[in-house]
Coordinates of C-alpha atoms in Angstrom, one line a residue:
X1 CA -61.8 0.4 36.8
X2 CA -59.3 -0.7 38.8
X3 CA -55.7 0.4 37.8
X4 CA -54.5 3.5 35.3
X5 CA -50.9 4.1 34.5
X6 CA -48.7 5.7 31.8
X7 CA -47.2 3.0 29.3
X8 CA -45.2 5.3 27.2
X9 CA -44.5 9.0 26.7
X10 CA -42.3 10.7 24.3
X11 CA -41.2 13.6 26.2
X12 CA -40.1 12.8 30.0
X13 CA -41.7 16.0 31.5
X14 CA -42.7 16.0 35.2
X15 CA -46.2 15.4 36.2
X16 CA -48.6 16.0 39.2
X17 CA -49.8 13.1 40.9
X18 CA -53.0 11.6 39.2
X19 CA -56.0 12.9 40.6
X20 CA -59.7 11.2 40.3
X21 CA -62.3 13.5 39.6
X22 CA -66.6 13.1 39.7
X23 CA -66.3 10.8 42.3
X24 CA -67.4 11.2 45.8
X25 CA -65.4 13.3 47.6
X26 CA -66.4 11.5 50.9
X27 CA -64.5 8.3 49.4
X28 CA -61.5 10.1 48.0
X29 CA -59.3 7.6 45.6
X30 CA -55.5 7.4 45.4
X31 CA -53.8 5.4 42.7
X32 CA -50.2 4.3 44.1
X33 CA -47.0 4.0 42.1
X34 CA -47.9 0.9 40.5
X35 CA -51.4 2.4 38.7
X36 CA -53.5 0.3 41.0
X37 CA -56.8 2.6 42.0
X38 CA -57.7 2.3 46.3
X39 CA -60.7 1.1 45.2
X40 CA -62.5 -0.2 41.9
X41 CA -64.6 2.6 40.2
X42 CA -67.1 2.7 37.6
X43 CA -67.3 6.3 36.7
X44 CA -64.3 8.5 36.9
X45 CA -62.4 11.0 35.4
X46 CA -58.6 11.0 35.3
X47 CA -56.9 14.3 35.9
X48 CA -52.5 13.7 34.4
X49 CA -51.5 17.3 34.4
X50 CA -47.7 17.6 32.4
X51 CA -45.5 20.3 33.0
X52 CA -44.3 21.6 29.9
X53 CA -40.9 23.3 29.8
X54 CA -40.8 26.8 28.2
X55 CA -38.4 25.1 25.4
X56 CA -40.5 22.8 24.5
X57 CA -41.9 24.8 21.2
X58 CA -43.0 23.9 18.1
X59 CA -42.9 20.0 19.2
X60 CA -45.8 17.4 20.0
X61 CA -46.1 16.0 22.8
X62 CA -47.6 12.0 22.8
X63 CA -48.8 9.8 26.0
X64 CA -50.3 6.3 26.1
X65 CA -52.2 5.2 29.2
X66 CA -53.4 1.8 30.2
X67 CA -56.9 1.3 31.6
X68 CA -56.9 -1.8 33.8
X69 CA -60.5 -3.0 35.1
X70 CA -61.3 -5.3 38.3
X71 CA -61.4 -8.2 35.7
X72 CA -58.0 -7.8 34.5
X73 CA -58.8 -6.3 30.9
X74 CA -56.8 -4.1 29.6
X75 CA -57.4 -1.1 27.5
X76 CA -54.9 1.1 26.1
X77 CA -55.7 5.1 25.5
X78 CA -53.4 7.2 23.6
X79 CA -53.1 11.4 24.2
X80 CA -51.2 13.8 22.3
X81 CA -51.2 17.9 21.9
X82 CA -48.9 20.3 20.0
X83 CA -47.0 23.2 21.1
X84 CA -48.4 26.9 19.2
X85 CA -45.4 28.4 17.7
X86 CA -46.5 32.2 18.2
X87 CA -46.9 34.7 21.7
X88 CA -50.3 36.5 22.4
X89 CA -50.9 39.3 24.0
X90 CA -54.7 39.6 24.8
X91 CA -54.8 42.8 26.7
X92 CA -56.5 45.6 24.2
X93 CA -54.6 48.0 22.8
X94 CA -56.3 51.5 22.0
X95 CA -55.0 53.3 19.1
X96 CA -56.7 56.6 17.2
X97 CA -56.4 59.6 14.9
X98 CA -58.8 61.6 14.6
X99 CA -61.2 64.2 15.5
X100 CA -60.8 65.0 18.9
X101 CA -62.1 68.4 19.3
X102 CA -66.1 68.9 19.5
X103 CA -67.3 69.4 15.5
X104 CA -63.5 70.1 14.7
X105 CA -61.6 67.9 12.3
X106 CA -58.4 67.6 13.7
X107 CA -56.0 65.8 15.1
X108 CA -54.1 65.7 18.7
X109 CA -50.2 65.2 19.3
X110 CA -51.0 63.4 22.3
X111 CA -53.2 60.3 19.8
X112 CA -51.6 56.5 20.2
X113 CA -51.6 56.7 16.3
X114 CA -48.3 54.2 16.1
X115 CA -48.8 50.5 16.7
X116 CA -46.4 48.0 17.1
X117 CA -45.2 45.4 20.3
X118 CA -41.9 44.3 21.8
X119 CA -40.9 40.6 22.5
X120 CA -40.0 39.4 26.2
X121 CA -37.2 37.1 26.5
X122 CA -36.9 34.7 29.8
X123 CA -33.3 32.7 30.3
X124 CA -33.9 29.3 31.4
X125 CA -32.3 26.2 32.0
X126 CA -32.5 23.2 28.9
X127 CA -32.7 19.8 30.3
X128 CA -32.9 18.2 26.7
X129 CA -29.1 18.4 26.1
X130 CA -26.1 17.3 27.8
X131 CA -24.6 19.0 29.2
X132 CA -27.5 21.3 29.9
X133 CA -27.0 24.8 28.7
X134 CA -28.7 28.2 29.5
X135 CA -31.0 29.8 26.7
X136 CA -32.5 32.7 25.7
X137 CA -36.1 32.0 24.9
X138 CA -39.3 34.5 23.5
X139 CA -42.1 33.5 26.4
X140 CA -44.0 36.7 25.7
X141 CA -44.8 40.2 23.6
X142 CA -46.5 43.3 24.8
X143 CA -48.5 45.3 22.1
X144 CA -48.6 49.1 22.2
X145 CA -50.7 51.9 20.6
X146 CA -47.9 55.2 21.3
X147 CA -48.5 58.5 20.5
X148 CA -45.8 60.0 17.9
X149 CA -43.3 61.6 21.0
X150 CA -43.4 57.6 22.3
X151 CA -43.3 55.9 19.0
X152 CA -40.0 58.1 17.1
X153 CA -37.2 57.5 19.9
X154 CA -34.7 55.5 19.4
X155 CA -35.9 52.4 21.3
X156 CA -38.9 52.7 19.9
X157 CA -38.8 52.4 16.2
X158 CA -37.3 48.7 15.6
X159 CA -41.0 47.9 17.4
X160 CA -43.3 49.9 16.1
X161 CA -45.2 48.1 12.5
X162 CA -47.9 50.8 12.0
X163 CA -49.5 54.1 11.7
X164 CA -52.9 54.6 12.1
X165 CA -54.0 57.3 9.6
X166 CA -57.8 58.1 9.5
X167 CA -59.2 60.1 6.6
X168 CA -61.8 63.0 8.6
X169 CA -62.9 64.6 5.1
X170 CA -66.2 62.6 6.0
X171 CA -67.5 62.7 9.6
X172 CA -70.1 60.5 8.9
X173 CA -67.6 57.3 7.4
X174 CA -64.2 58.7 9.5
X175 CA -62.5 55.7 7.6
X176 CA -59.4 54.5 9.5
X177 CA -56.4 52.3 7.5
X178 CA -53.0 51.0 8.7
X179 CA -50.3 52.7 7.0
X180 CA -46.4 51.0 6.6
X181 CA -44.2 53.3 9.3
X182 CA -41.6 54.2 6.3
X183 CA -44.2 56.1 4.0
X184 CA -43.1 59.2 3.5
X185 CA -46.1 61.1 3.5
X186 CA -46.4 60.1 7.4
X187 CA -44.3 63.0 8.3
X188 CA -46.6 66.1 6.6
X189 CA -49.2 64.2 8.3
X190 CA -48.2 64.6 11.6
X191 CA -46.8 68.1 10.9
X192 CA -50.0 69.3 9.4
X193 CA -52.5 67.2 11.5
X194 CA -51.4 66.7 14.8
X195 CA -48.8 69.7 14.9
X196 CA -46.2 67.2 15.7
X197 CA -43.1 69.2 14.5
X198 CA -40.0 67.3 14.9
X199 CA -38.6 65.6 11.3
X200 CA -40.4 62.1 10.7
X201 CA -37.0 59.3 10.8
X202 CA -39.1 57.5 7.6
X203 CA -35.9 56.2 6.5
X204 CA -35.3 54.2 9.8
X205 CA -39.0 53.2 10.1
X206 CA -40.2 49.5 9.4
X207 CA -41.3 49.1 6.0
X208 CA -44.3 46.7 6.2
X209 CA -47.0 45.3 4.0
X210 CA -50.2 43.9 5.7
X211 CA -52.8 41.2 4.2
X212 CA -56.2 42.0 4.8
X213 CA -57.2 37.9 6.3
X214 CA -61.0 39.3 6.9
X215 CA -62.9 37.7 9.3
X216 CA -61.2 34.8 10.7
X217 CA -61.2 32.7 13.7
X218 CA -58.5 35.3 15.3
X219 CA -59.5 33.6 19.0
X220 CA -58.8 30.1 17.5
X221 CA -56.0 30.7 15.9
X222 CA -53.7 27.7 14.9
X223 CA -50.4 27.6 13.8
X224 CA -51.0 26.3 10.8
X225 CA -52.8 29.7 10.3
X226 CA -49.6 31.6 9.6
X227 CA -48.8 29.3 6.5
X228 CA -49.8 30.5 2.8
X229 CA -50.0 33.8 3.4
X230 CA -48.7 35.5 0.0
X231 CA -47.8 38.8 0.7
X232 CA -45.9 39.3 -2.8
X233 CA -49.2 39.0 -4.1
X234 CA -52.1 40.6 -1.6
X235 CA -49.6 43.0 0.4
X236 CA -50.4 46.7 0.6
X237 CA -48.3 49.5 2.6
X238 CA -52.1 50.9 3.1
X239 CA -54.9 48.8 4.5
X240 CA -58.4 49.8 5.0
X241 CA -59.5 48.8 9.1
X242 CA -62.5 46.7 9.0
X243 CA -63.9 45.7 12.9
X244 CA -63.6 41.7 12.7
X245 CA -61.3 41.4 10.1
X246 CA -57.8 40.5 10.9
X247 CA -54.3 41.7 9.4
X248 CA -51.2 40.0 8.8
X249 CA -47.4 41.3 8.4
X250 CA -43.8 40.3 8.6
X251 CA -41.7 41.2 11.2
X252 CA -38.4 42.6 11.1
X253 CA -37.2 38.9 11.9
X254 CA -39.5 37.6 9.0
X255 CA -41.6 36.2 11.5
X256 CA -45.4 36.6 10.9
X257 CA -47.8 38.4 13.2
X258 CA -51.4 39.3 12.4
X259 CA -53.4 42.2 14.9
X260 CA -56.8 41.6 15.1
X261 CA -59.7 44.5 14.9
X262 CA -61.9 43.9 17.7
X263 CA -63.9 46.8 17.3
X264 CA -64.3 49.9 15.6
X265 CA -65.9 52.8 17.6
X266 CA -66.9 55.9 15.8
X267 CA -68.8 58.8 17.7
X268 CA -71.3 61.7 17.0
X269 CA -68.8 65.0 16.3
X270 CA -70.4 66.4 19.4
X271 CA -69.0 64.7 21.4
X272 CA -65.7 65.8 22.7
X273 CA -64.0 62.5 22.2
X274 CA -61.0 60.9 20.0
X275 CA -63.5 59.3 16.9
X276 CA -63.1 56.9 15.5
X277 CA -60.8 54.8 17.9
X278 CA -59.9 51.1 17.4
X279 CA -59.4 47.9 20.0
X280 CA -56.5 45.6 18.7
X281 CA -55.3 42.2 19.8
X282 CA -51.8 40.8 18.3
X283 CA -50.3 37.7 17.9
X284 CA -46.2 36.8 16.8
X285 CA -45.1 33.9 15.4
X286 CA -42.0 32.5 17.0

């Protein structure tokens, strides 16, 4: 192999300098601006790192390279990749319910029993149009599990797509289930169950219907995953949690996000531990 260079692209993002890897590193090899290799290789691995713009979303991105050997053939590679159209946030987020007290079924005030996230916008600087203009863009969400003082201010309700409710008439099943924020019931809930007294704002809550997806690739995901969802049809304002299974909803911008169950954790009543308490992971369409 003697010479390796970029033929076409259809975006013009900046790249690093091509780098040659698995060679050895006691004979480094540069390839000028022409493509031509120091020296000829047999072996080798071509490193073409693109920096994508954060507006480049929802848009594929496609390369062609030409392979030149000592012997002047010529081969021609093509590359190409596609933006995701949706944010993650990976970090866990911890949400409970119920029995908290040793043998006791009860609830605490202080349980993250409202789920929902909260987009991050970034202003920067788009080079595709002329004159270039400033923009808003969505480069990130943060999930939260709140307790019910965090979740009911004023801030906090736009966000918030869920209330963990977990039916302790059974300590040995403990079943948990998402419930939409604007059911009404929420608020005797709270009142009777976690002695949270202030008047539940059901009226201004999200109201939300989630589709139970089961156990899909959540790690995976594509964007093509977010299509043919029919929530007229398999939407419920009440969901049973299942660990594994993963559970789609509409925002309040009709964008789709599904929160994935990583685990369910239920404890012995003698312990003196929230039971049972969930790990979530989200992820928001664009």
């Amino acid at each position: 192999i003697a010479g390796f260079r970029v033929i076409s692209k259809s975006h013009d993002f900046p790249n690093n300098p091509v780098l040659c890897k698995m060679i050895d590193p006691a004979q480094p090899v540069t390839v000028d601006e022409n493509g031509r290799l120091s020296r000829k290789l047999t072996t080798v691995i071509f490193e073409y790192r693109v920096n994508f713009p954060k507006t480049f979303q929802n848009d594929e991105f496609n390369i062609e390279f030409e392979i030149t050997t000592g012997k002047g053939e010529v081969k021609v590679v093509s590359g190409k990749c596609s933006s995701v159209d949706f944010l993650v946030y990976n970090t866990v987020m911890i949400g409970y319910n119920g029995q908290v007290t040793s043998g006791q079924r009860g609830y605490a005030t202080t349980a993250p029993c409202f789920l929902g996230f909260q987009t991050n916008f970034t202003t920067v600087r788009d080079e595709t149009v002329n004159p270039p203009v400033d923009r808003s863009v969505p480069t990130s969400i943060t999930g939260f599990a709140r307790t019910p003082a965090a979740a009911l201010t004023t801030a906090s309700i736009p966000n918030v797509y869920a209330h963990i409710y977990t039916d302790i008439t059974d300590f040995e099943k403990r079943t948990m289930y998402l419930v939409s924020p604007d059911t009404e019931w929420i608020g005797d809930s709270l009142r009777i169950l976690n002695n949270y007294l202030p008047a539940y704002p059901a009226a201004q809550m999200n109201k939300v219907s989630y589709v139970d997806l089961g156990a899909i690739d959540f790690i995976n995901l594509k964007s093509s995953d977010f299509d043919g969802i029919d929530f007229n049809r398999d939407g419920k304002s009440m969901v049973r949690l299942y660990s594994g299974h993963s559970y789609a909803f509409k925002t309040r911008e009709d964008k789709i996000a599904i929160i994935y169950v990583k685990n369910i954790q239920i404890y012995s009543p003698a312990y003196n531990r929230a039971s049972p308490t969930a790990y979530f992971h989200i992820k928001v369409q664009l």
